[in-house]
PDB file of C-alpha atoms in Angstrom:
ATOM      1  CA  UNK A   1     102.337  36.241 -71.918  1.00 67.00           C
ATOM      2  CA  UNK A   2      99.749  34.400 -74.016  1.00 80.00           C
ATOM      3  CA  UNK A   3      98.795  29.990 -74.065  1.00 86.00           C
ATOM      4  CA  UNK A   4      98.748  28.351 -76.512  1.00 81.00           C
ATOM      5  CA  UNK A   5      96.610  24.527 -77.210  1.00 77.00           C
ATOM      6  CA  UNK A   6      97.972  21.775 -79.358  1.00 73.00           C
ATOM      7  CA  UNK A   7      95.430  19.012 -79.884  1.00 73.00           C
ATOM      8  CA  UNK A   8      97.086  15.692 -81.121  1.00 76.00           C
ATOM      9  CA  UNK A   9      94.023  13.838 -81.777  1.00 68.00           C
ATOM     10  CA  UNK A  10      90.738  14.607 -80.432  1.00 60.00           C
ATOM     11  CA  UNK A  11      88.724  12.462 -78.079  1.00 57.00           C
ATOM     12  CA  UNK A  12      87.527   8.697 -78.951  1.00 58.00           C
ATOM     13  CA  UNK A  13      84.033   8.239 -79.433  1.00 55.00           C
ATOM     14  CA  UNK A  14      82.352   5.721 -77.418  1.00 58.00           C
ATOM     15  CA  UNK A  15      80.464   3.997 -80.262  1.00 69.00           C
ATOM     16  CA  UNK A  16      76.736   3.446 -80.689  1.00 83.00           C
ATOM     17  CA  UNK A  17      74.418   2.620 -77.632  1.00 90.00           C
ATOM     18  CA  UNK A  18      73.621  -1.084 -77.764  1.00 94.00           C
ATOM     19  CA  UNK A  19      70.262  -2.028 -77.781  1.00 94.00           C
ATOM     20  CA  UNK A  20      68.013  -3.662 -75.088  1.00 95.00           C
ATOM     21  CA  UNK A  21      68.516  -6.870 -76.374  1.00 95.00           C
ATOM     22  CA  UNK A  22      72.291  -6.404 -76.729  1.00 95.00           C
ATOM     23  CA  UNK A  23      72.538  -5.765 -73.382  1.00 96.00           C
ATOM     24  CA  UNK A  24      70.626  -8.106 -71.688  1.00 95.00           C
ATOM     25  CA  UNK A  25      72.707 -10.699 -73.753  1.00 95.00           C
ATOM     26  CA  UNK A  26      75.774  -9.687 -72.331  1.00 96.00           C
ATOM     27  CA  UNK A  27      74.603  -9.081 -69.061  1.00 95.00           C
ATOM     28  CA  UNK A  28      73.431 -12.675 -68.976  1.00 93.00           C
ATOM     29  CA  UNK A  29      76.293 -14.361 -70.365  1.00 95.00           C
ATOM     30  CA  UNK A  30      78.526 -12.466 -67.865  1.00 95.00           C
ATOM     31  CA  UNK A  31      76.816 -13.753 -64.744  1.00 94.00           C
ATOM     32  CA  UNK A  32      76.653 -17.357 -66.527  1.00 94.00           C
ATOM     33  CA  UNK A  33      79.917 -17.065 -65.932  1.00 95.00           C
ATOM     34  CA  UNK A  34      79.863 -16.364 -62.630  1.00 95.00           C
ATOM     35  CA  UNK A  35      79.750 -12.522 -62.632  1.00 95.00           C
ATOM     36  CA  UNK A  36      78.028 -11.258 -59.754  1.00 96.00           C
ATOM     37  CA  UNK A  37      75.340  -8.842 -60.807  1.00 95.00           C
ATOM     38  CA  UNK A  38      77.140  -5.419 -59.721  1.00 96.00           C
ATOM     39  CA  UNK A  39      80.199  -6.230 -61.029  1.00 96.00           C
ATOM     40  CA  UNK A  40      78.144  -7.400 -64.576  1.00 96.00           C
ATOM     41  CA  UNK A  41      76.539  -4.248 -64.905  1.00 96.00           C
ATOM     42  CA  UNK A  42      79.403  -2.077 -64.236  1.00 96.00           C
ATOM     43  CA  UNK A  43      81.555  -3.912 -67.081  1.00 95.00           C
ATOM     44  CA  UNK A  44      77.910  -4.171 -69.211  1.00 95.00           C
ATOM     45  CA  UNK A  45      77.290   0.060 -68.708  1.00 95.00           C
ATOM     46  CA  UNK A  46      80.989   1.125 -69.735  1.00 93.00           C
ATOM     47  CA  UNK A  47      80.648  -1.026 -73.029  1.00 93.00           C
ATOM     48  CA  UNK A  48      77.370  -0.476 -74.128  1.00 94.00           C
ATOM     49  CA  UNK A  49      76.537   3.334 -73.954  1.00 93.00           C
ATOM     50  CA  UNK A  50      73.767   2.798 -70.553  1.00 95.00           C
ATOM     51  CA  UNK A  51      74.600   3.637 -67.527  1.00 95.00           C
ATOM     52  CA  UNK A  52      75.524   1.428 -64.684  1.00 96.00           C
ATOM     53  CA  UNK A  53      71.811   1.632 -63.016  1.00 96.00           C
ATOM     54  CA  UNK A  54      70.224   1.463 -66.371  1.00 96.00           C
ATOM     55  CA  UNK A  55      71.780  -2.059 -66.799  1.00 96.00           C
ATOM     56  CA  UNK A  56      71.070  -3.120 -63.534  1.00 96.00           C
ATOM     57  CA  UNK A  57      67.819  -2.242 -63.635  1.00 96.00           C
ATOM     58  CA  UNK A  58      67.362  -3.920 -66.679  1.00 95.00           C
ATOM     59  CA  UNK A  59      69.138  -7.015 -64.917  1.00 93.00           C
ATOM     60  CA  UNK A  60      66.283  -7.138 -62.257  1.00 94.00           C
ATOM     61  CA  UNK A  61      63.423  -7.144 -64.640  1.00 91.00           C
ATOM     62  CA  UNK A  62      64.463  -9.327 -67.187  1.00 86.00           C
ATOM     63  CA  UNK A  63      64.690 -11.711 -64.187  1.00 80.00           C
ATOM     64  CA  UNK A  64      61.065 -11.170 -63.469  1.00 72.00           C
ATOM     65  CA  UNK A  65      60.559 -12.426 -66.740  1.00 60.00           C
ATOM     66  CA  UNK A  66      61.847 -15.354 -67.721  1.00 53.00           C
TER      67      UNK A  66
END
């Protein structure tokens, strides 16, 4: 006849987005340690708030720049 909705908790918030910096920190130290680059930014995006292309851009052109 009717529904009814029982909410236990609601939903975790992800955090704050990291910062540029931030990220290209931990993007670096993860393929220090042998990380490939895909794989890096995957891990990097679901952590930090960016998304997955976001970080790997990022990835690219901080290599440009030493």
């Amino acid at each position: 006849k009717g529904e009814i909705t029982l909410v236990i908790s609601g939903a975790e918030g992800k955090g704050e987005r990291w910062d540029e910096d931030t990220v290209l920190k931990a993007i670096r130290e993860r393929m220090e340690a042998g990380v490939d680059r895909k794989t890096a930014a995957r891990e990097i995006a679901e952590l930090s708030g960016w998304s997955r292309r976001e970080v790997y851009r990022l990835s690219l052109e901080s290599d440009d720049n030493p």
